CSV table of C-alpha atoms in Angstrom, one decimal:
chain,number,residue,atom,x,y,z
A,2,ALA,CA,13.3,-91.0,75.3
A,3,ASN,CA,10.1,-90.3,73.4
A,4,THR,CA,8.0,-91.9,76.2
A,5,ARG,CA,9.7,-89.8,78.8
A,6,LYS,CA,9.1,-86.7,76.7
A,7,THR,CA,5.4,-87.6,76.2
A,8,ILE,CA,5.0,-88.2,80.0
A,9,ASN,CA,6.7,-84.9,80.7
A,10,SER,CA,4.4,-83.1,78.2
A,11,MET,CA,1.3,-84.7,79.7
A,12,LEU,CA,2.4,-83.7,83.2
A,13,LYS,CA,2.9,-80.1,82.2
A,14,GLN,CA,-0.5,-80.0,80.5
A,15,MET,CA,-2.2,-81.4,83.7
A,16,LEU,CA,-0.5,-78.8,85.9
A,17,ILE,CA,-1.5,-76.0,83.5
A,18,SER,CA,-5.0,-77.3,83.4
A,19,GLN,CA,-5.2,-77.1,87.2
A,20,TYR,CA,-3.6,-73.7,87.2
A,21,LEU,CA,-6.1,-72.2,84.7
A,22,SER,CA,-9.1,-73.8,86.4
A,23,ASN,CA,-8.3,-71.9,89.6
A,24,ILE,CA,-8.2,-68.5,87.9
A,25,ASN,CA,-11.3,-66.2,88.0
A,26,PHE,CA,-10.9,-64.6,84.6
A,27,THR,CA,-13.9,-62.4,85.1
A,28,THR,CA,-11.8,-60.2,87.4
A,29,TYR,CA,-8.9,-60.1,84.9
A,30,THR,CA,-8.1,-57.2,82.6
A,31,SER,CA,-7.1,-58.0,79.0
A,32,PHE,CA,-3.4,-57.4,79.9
A,33,MET,CA,-3.6,-59.8,82.8
A,34,ILE,CA,-5.2,-62.4,80.6
A,35,TYR,CA,-2.4,-61.9,78.0
A,36,LYS,CA,0.3,-62.3,80.6
A,37,THR,CA,-1.3,-65.5,81.8
A,38,ILE,CA,-1.4,-66.9,78.3
A,39,TYR,CA,2.2,-65.7,77.8
A,40,TYR,CA,3.2,-67.7,80.9
A,41,VAL,CA,1.3,-70.8,79.8
A,42,ARG,CA,2.8,-70.8,76.3
A,43,GLY,CA,6.3,-70.5,77.8
A,44,PHE,CA,5.7,-73.2,80.3
A,45,LEU,CA,4.4,-75.6,77.6
A,46,GLN,CA,7.2,-74.4,75.3
A,47,ILE,CA,4.9,-73.3,72.6
A,48,GLN,CA,6.8,-71.3,70.0
A,49,ASN,CA,5.3,-68.3,68.2
A,50,GLU,CA,4.5,-69.0,64.6
A,51,ASN,CA,5.8,-65.5,63.7
A,52,GLU,CA,6.4,-62.0,65.2
A,53,GLN,CA,2.7,-61.2,64.7
A,54,THR,CA,1.5,-64.0,67.1
A,55,PRO,CA,1.6,-61.8,70.3
A,56,LYS,CA,-0.4,-59.1,68.6
A,57,LEU,CA,-2.9,-61.6,67.3
A,58,ILE,CA,-3.3,-63.0,70.8
A,59,ARG,CA,-4.0,-59.6,72.3
A,60,THR,CA,-6.4,-58.7,69.5
A,61,THR,CA,-8.3,-62.0,70.1
A,62,ILE,CA,-8.5,-61.4,73.8
A,63,ASN,CA,-9.9,-57.8,73.3
A,64,ASN,CA,-12.5,-59.1,70.8
A,65,VAL,CA,-13.7,-61.8,73.2
A,66,LEU,CA,-13.9,-59.3,76.1
A,67,GLN,CA,-15.8,-56.8,74.0
A,68,GLU,CA,-18.3,-59.5,72.9
A,69,LYS,CA,-19.1,-60.2,76.6
A,70,LEU,CA,-19.9,-56.6,77.4
A,71,ILE,CA,-23.4,-55.2,77.1
A,72,PRO,CA,-24.2,-52.0,75.1
A,73,LEU,CA,-24.3,-48.8,77.2
A,74,PRO,CA,-27.9,-47.4,77.4
A,75,PRO,CA,-28.3,-44.0,75.9
A,76,ASN,CA,-29.5,-42.7,79.2
A,77,PRO,CA,-28.0,-43.5,82.7
A,78,ASN,CA,-31.5,-43.9,84.1
A,79,GLU,CA,-31.9,-47.0,81.9
A,80,ILE,CA,-29.0,-48.8,83.6
A,81,PRO,CA,-30.4,-51.7,85.7
A,82,GLU,CA,-30.7,-50.9,89.4
A,83,HIS,CA,-28.6,-53.9,90.4
A,84,ILE,CA,-25.7,-52.6,88.3
A,85,GLN,CA,-26.1,-49.0,89.5
A,86,GLU,CA,-25.8,-50.3,93.1
A,87,ILE,CA,-22.3,-51.8,92.4
A,88,LEU,CA,-20.9,-48.7,90.6
A,89,PRO,CA,-18.5,-46.7,92.8
A,90,PHE,CA,-20.1,-43.4,91.7
A,91,THR,CA,-23.4,-41.8,90.9
A,92,LEU,CA,-24.8,-40.9,87.5
A,93,PRO,CA,-25.1,-38.5,85.8
A,94,ILE,CA,-21.5,-37.1,86.3
A,95,THR,CA,-21.5,-33.9,88.3
A,96,GLN,CA,-17.8,-33.2,88.3
A,97,ARG,CA,-16.0,-33.4,84.9
A,98,SER,CA,-12.7,-34.1,86.5
A,99,TYR,CA,-14.0,-37.6,87.3
A,100,THR,CA,-14.9,-38.4,83.7
A,101,ARG,CA,-11.9,-40.6,83.0
A,102,ALA,CA,-12.4,-42.7,86.1
A,103,THR,CA,-16.1,-43.0,85.4
A,104,VAL,CA,-15.5,-44.1,81.8
A,105,ASN,CA,-12.9,-46.7,82.9
A,106,ALA,CA,-15.3,-48.2,85.4
A,107,LEU,CA,-18.2,-48.3,83.0
A,108,ARG,CA,-16.0,-50.1,80.4
A,109,LYS,CA,-15.7,-53.0,82.8
A,110,ILE,CA,-19.4,-53.7,82.1
A,111,PHE,CA,-20.6,-51.8,79.1
A,112,ARG,CA,-19.5,-51.4,75.5
A,113,PHE,CA,-19.4,-47.9,74.1
A,114,ASP,CA,-17.3,-45.4,72.2
A,115,LYS,CA,-17.9,-42.3,74.3
A,116,LEU,CA,-20.4,-41.0,76.8
A,117,THR,CA,-23.4,-39.1,75.5
A,118,ASP,CA,-24.4,-35.7,77.0
A,119,ASN,CA,-27.1,-37.5,79.0
A,120,TYR,CA,-24.4,-38.9,81.3
A,121,PHE,CA,-23.3,-35.4,82.4
A,122,ALA,CA,-25.3,-33.3,84.8
A,123,LYS,CA,-26.5,-29.9,83.5
A,124,LEU,CA,-24.3,-27.2,85.0
A,125,PRO,CA,-24.8,-23.5,85.1
A,126,THR,CA,-23.0,-21.1,82.8
A,127,LEU,CA,-19.7,-19.7,84.0
A,128,PRO,CA,-20.3,-16.1,85.4
A,129,GLU,CA,-18.8,-13.2,83.6
A,130,ARG,CA,-17.6,-11.8,86.9
A,131,TYR,CA,-15.2,-13.9,89.0
A,132,GLN,CA,-16.8,-12.3,92.1
A,133,ASP,CA,-19.9,-14.3,91.3
A,134,LEU,CA,-18.1,-17.7,91.5
A,135,LEU,CA,-18.7,-20.2,94.2
A,136,PRO,CA,-16.7,-19.1,97.3
A,137,GLU,CA,-14.3,-22.1,97.0
A,138,LEU,CA,-13.3,-21.0,93.5
A,139,GLN,CA,-12.9,-17.3,94.1
A,140,THR,CA,-9.5,-18.0,95.7
A,141,TYR,CA,-8.0,-18.7,92.2
A,142,PHE,CA,-9.2,-15.4,90.6
A,143,PRO,CA,-8.3,-12.9,89.5
A,144,ILE,CA,-5.0,-14.0,88.0
A,145,THR,CA,-2.7,-11.2,88.7
A,146,ASN,CA,0.8,-12.5,87.8
A,147,ARG,CA,2.1,-14.3,84.7
A,148,GLN,CA,3.7,-17.1,86.8
A,149,SER,CA,0.2,-18.3,87.7
A,150,LEU,CA,-0.6,-18.9,84.0
A,151,GLN,CA,1.3,-22.2,84.3
A,152,TYR,CA,-1.6,-23.5,86.5
A,153,LEU,CA,-4.3,-22.4,84.0
A,154,SER,CA,-5.2,-25.9,83.0
A,155,TYR,CA,-5.7,-26.7,86.7
A,156,PHE,CA,-8.0,-23.7,87.1
A,157,ARG,CA,-10.0,-24.7,84.1
A,158,ARG,CA,-10.6,-28.2,85.5
A,159,LYS,CA,-11.7,-26.7,88.8
A,160,LEU,CA,-14.2,-24.4,86.9
A,161,ALA,CA,-15.4,-27.3,84.7
A,162,ASP,CA,-16.5,-29.2,87.8
A,163,HIS,CA,-19.1,-26.6,88.5
A,164,TYR,CA,-19.8,-24.6,85.3
A,165,THR,CA,-20.1,-24.9,81.5
A,166,PHE,CA,-17.9,-22.6,79.4
A,167,THR,CA,-15.7,-22.5,76.3
A,168,ALA,CA,-13.2,-19.9,77.5
A,169,ILE,CA,-12.3,-18.2,80.7
A,170,PRO,CA,-13.6,-14.6,80.5
A,171,SER,CA,-11.0,-11.8,80.2
A,172,SER,CA,-12.3,-10.3,83.4
A,173,TYR,CA,-10.8,-13.2,85.3
A,174,PHE,CA,-7.3,-11.8,84.4
A,175,GLN,CA,-5.7,-8.7,85.8
A,176,LEU,CA,-2.2,-9.2,84.5
A,177,PRO,CA,0.4,-6.3,84.3
A,178,PRO,CA,1.1,-4.9,80.9
A,179,PRO,CA,3.8,-6.8,78.9
A,180,LYS,CA,7.4,-5.5,79.3
A,181,GLN,CA,8.7,-3.2,76.5
A,182,PRO,CA,11.2,-4.7,74.1
A,183,LEU,CA,14.9,-3.9,74.8
A,184,PRO,CA,15.9,-0.8,72.8
A,185,THR,CA,18.5,-1.3,70.1
A,186,THR,CA,20.6,1.7,71.2
A,187,TYR,CA,22.0,3.0,74.5
A,188,GLN,CA,20.3,6.4,74.1
A,189,GLU,CA,16.9,4.8,74.1
A,190,LEU,CA,17.3,3.2,77.5
A,191,ASN,CA,15.3,4.5,80.4
A,192,TYR,CA,17.4,6.8,82.6
A,193,LYS,CA,16.8,4.5,85.5
A,194,VAL,CA,18.8,1.7,83.9
A,195,ARG,CA,21.3,3.7,81.9
A,196,GLY,CA,23.6,3.7,84.9
A,197,LEU,CA,23.9,0.0,84.7
A,198,PHE,CA,25.7,0.4,81.4
A,199,LEU,CA,28.9,2.4,82.0
A,200,PHE,CA,30.1,2.3,78.4
A,201,ASN,CA,28.6,4.9,76.1
A,202,SER,CA,29.7,4.6,72.5
A,203,SER,CA,28.8,8.2,71.7
A,204,THR,CA,31.1,9.7,74.4
A,205,SER,CA,33.8,7.1,75.1
A,206,LYS,CA,37.2,7.5,73.5
A,207,ILE,CA,37.8,3.8,73.9
A,208,PRO,CA,36.6,1.5,71.0
A,209,LEU,CA,33.9,-0.9,71.9
A,210,ALA,CA,36.1,-3.9,71.0
A,211,LYS,CA,38.7,-2.9,73.6
A,212,ALA,CA,36.1,-2.1,76.3
A,213,VAL,CA,34.6,-5.5,76.0
A,214,VAL,CA,38.0,-7.2,76.3
């Protein structure tokens, strides 16, 4: 029985060795590597020492991958030409909405915490008048109804692709004045809406409690 178990174990190890040798780990993300190791451990019936084992494996994978990365140069012009040629974008970044995609791509090759200002193209300041915006942006302004405010973050992203600013100028908004609060008494209602309320407590002989019923 022990001999059969030993042979079975050796056969599994041989199959796993062939399986791993055919994988190009340089194209794998840390998650894909972890899933591969998870499969291998299951196939070889390797038990976790404790509940922290999976976390330890993921941490080890991330540390190894980080050590293989090269430090990101402080200036994009210092990135070697052969690397720039394989990047799916140009540097410096001209449209801020592409920042996340750019960072994700650079992290495949370089090690860094965040991009420095040198990696972003210098953009003009946002005009004070929306009429001076680029033609393709003028369609969003001025904002004239409050329903459009739900898209404000989208408008900001569109502006940030072409200009630098901290806040959208007030001149970009032409919203109607806020509605007045509802009066606490019937007598304070506008005459245009009083007719909607047939019950007048000051003239009616019927108590309010009965009128409501």
